[in-house]
PDB file of C-alpha atoms in Angstrom:
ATOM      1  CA  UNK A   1       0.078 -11.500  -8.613  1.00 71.00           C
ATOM      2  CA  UNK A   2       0.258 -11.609 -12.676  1.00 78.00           C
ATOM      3  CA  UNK A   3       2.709 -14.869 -11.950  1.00 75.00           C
ATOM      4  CA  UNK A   4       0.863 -16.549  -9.521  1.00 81.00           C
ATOM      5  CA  UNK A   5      -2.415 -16.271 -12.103  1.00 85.00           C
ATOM      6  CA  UNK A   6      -0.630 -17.390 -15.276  1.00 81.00           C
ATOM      7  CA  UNK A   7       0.948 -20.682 -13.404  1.00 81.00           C
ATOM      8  CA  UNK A   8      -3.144 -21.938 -13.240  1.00 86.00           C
ATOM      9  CA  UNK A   9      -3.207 -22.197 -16.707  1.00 88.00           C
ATOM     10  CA  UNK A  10      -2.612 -25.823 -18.800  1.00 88.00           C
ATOM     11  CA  UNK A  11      -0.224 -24.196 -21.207  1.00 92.00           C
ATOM     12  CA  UNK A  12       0.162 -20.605 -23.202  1.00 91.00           C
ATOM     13  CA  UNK A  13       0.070 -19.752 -26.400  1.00 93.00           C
ATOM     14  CA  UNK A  14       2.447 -17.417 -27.357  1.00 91.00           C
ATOM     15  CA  UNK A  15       2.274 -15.301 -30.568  1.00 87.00           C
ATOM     16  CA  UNK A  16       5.001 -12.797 -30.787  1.00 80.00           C
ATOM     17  CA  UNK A  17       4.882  -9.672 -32.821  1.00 71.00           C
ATOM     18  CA  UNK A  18       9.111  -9.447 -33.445  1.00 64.00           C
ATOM     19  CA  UNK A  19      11.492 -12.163 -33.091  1.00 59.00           C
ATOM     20  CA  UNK A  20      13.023 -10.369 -29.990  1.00 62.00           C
ATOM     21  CA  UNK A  21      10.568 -10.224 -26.966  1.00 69.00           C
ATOM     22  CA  UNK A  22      12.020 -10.253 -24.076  1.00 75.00           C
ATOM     23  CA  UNK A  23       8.307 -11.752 -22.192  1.00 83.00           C
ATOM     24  CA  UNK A  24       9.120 -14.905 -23.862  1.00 86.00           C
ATOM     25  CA  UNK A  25      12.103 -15.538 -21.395  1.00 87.00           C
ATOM     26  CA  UNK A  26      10.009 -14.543 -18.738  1.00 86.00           C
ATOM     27  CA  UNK A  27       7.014 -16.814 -19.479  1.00 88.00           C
ATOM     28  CA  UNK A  28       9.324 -20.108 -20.685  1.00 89.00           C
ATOM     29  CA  UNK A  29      11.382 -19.356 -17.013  1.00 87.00           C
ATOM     30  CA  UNK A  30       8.347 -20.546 -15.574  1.00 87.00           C
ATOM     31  CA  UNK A  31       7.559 -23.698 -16.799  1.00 87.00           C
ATOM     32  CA  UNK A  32       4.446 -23.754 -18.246  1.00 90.00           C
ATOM     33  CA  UNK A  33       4.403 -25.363 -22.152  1.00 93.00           C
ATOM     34  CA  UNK A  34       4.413 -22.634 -24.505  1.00 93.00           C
ATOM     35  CA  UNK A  35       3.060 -23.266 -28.113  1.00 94.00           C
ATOM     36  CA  UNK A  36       4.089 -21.201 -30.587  1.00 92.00           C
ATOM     37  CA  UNK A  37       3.308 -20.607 -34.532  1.00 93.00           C
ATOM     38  CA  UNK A  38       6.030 -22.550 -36.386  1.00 93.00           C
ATOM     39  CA  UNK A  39       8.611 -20.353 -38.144  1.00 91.00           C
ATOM     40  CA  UNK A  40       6.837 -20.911 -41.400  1.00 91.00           C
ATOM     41  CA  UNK A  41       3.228 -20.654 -40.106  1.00 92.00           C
ATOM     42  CA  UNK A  42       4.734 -17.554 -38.206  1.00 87.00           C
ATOM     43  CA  UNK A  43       6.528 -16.196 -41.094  1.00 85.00           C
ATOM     44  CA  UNK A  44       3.125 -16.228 -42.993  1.00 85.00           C
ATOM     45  CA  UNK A  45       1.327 -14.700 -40.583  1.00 83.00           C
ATOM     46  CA  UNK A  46       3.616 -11.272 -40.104  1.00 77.00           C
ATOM     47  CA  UNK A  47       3.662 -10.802 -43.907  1.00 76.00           C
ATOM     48  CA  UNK A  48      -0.422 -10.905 -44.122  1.00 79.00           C
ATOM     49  CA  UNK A  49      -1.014  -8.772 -41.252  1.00 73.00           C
ATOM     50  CA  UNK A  50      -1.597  -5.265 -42.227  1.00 66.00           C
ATOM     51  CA  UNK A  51      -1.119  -2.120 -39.831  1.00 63.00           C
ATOM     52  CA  UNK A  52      -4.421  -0.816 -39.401  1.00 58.00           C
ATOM     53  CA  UNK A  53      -2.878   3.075 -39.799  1.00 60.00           C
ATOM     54  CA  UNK A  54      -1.492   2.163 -43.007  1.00 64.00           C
ATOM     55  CA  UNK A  55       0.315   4.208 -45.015  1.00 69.00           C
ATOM     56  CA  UNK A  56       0.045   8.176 -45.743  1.00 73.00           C
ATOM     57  CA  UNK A  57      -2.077   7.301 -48.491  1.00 77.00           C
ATOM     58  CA  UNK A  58      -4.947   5.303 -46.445  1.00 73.00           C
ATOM     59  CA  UNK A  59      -4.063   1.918 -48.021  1.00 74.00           C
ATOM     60  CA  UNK A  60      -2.824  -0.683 -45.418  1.00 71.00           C
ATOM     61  CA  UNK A  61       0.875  -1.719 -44.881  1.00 69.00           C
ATOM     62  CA  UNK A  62       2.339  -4.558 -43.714  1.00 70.00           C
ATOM     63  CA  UNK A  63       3.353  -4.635 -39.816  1.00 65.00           C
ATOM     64  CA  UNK A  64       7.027  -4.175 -39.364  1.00 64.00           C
ATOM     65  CA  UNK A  65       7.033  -4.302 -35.375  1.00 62.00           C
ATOM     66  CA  UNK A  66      10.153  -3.890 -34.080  1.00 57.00           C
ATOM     67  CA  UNK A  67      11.540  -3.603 -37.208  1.00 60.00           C
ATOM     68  CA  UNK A  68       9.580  -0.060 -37.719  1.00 62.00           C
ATOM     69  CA  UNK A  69      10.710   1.285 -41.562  1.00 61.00           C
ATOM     70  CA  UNK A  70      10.227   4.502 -39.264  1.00 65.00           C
ATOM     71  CA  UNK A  71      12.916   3.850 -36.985  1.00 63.00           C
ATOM     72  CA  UNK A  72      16.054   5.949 -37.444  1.00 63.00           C
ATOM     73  CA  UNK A  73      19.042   3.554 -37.309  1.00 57.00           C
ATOM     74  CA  UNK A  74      22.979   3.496 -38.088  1.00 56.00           C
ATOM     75  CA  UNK A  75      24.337   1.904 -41.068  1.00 51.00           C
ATOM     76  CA  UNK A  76      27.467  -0.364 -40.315  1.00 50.00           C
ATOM     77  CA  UNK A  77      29.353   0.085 -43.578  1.00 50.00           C
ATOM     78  CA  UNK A  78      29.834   2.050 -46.899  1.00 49.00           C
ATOM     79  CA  UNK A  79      27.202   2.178 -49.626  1.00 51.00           C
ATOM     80  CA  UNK A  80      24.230   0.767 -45.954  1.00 50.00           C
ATOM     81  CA  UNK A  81      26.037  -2.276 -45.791  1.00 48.00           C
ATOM     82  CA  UNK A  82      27.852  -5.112 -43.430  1.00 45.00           C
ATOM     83  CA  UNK A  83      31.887  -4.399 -43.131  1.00 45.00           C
ATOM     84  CA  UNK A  84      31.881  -8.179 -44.059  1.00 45.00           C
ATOM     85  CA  UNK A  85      30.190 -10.246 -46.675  1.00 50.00           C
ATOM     86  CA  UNK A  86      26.831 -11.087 -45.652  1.00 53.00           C
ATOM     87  CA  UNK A  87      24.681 -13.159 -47.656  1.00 56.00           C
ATOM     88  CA  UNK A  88      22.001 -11.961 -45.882  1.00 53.00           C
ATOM     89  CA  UNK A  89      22.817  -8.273 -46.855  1.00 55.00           C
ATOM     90  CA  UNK A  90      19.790  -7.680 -49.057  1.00 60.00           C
ATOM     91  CA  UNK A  91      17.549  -9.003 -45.552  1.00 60.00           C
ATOM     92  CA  UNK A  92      17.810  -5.926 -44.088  1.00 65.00           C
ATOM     93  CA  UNK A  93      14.721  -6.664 -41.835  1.00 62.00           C
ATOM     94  CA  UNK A  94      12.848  -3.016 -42.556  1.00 64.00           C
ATOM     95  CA  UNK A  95      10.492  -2.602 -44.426  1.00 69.00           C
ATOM     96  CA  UNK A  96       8.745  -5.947 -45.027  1.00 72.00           C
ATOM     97  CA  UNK A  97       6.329  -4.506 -47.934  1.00 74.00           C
ATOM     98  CA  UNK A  98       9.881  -5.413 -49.615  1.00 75.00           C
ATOM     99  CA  UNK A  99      10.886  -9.270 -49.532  1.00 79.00           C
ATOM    100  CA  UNK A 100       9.007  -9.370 -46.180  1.00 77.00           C
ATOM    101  CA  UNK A 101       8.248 -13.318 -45.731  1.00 82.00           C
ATOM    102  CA  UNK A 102      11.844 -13.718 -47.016  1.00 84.00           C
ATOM    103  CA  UNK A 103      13.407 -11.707 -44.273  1.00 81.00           C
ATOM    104  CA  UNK A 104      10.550 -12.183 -41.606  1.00 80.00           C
ATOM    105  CA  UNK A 105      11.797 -16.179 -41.912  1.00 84.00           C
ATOM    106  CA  UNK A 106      15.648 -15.138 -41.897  1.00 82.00           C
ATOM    107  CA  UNK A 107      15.288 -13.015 -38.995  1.00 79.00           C
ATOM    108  CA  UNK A 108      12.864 -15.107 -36.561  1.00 81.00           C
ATOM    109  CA  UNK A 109      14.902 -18.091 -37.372  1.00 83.00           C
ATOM    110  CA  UNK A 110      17.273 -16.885 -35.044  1.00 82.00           C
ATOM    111  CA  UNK A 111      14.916 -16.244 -32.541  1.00 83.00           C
ATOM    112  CA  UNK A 112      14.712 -18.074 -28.962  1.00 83.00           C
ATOM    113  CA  UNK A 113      11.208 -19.426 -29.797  1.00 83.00           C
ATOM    114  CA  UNK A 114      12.366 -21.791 -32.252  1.00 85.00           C
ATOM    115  CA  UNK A 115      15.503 -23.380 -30.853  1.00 87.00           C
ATOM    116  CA  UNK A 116      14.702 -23.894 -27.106  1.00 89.00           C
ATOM    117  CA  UNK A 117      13.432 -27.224 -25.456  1.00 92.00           C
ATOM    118  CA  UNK A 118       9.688 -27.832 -24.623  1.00 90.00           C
ATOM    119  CA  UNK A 119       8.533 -25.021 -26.678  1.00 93.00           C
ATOM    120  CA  UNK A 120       5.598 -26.560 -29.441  1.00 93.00           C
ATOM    121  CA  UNK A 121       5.573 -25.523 -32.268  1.00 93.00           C
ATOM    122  CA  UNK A 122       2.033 -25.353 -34.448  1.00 95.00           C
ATOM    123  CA  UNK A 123       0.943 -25.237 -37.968  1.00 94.00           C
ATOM    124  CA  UNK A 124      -2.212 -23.830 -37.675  1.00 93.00           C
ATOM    125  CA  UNK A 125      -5.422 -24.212 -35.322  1.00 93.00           C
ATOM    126  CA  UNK A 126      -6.123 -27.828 -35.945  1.00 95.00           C
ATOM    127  CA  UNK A 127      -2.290 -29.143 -34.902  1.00 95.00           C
ATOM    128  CA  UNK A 128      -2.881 -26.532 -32.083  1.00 95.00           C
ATOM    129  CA  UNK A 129      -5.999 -27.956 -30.755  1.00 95.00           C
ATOM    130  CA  UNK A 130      -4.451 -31.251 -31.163  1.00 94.00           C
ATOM    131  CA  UNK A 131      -1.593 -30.546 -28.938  1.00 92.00           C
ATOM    132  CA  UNK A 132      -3.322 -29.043 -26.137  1.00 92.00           C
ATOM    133  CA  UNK A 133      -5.257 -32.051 -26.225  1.00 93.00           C
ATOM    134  CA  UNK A 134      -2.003 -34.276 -25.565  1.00 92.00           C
ATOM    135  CA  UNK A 135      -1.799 -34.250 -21.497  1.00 90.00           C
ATOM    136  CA  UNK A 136       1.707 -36.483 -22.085  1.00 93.00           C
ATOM    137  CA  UNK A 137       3.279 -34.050 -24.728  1.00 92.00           C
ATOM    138  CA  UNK A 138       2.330 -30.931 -22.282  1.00 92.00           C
ATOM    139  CA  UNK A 139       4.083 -32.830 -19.249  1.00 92.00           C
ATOM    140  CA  UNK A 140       6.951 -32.976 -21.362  1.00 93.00           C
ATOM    141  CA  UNK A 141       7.210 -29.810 -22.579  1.00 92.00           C
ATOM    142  CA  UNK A 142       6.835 -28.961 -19.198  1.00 91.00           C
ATOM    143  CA  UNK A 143      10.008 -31.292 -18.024  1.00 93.00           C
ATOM    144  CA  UNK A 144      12.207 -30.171 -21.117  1.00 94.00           C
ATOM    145  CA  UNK A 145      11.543 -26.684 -20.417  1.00 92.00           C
ATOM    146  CA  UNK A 146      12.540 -26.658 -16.654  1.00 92.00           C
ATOM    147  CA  UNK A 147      15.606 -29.338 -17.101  1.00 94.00           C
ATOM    148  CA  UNK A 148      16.497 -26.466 -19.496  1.00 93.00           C
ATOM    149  CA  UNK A 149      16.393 -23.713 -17.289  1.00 92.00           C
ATOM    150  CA  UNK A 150      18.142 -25.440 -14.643  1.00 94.00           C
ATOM    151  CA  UNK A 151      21.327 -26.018 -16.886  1.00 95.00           C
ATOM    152  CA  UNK A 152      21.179 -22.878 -17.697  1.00 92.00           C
ATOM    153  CA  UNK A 153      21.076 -21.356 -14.385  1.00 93.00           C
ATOM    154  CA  UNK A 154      24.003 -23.873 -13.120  1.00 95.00           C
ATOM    155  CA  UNK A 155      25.776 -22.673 -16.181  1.00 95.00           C
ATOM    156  CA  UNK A 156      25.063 -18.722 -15.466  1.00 93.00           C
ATOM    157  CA  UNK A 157      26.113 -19.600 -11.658  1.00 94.00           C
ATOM    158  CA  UNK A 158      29.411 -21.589 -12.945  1.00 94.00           C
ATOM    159  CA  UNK A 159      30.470 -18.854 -14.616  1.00 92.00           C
ATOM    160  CA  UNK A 160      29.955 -15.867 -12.489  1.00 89.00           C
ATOM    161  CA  UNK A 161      31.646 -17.831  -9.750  1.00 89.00           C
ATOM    162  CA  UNK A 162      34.964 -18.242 -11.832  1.00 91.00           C
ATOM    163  CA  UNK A 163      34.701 -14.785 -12.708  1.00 88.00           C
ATOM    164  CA  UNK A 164      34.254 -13.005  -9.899  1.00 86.00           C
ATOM    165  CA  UNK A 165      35.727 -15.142  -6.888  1.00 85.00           C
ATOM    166  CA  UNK A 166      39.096 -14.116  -8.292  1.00 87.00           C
ATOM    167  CA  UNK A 167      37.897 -10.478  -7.633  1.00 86.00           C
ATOM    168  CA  UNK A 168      37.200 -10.628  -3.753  1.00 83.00           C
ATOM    169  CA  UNK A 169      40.402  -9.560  -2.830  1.00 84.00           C
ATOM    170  CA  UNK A 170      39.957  -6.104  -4.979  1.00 83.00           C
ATOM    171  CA  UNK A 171      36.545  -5.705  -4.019  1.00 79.00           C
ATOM    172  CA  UNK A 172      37.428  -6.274   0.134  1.00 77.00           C
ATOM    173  CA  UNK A 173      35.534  -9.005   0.503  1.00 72.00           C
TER     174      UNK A 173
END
């Protein structure tokens, strides 16, 4: 069982490709201290990475992950942009050859990795190693993470109960 091997390990270190991977939930619901780049060690990274097929001409090109230039996608206003006033506007997150440390850092800010409990966050490979080293700071990772997840479940359990105990009389239960 994939879940049953990862749980042997001290801690993971996590490294997404996009700020919206879904395996992050999965790997922070089970406990185990996940270190991540920080958002500006992160945001260097993307930007520096080239995409080994590279563009039509043979040079290299900066990754885009899920944020593909390729991608067909659906403009939400006049003229490609927001019905509201954005300040972000000019972040449209494709094409990162374009602004691309700007809007990788606007766009993974948002992301889970940055703003949930017991996740580290790392510099580089020195305040990584340093980290690992820390058996206290993993332990509490560890507890931050799982107090988290157990709010959050009460909280997901709260709220299904309000909203559908009121139904059991429709649903003939």
């Amino acid at each position: 069982n994939q879940v049953r091997d990862l749980m042997r390990y001290r801690a993971l270190i996590y490294i997404p490709e996009h700020p919206y991977k879904n395996l992050f939930s999965d790997l922070y619901m089970t406990g185990i201290p996940i270190a991540t780049p920080s958002l500006t060690f992160f945001t260097r990274m993307v930007v520096l990475l080239k995409h080994r097929e590279g563009n039509p001409d043979g040079s290299p090109r900066t990754y885009d992950g899920y944020f593909d230039r390729r991608i067909s996608r659906t403009r939400l206003g006049p003229g490609g942009s927001w019905p509201f006033d954005d300040p972000h506007d000019d972040l449209e997150p494709f094409d990162l050859d374009v602004n691309g440390e700007e809007k990788v850092r606007h766009w993974c800010s948002l992301a889970d990795y940055f703003h949930w409990p017991g996740v580290l966050n790392f510099g580089g490979v020195a305040e990584l190693v340093n980290l690992l080293a820390q058996t206290d700071i993993l332990e509490e990772t560890r507890q931050a993470a799982r107090s988290y997840v157990r709010a959050k479940h009460r909280d997901t359990i709260g709220t299904l109960r309000s909203k559908l105990l009121p139904l059991r009389p429709y649903l003939g239960i």
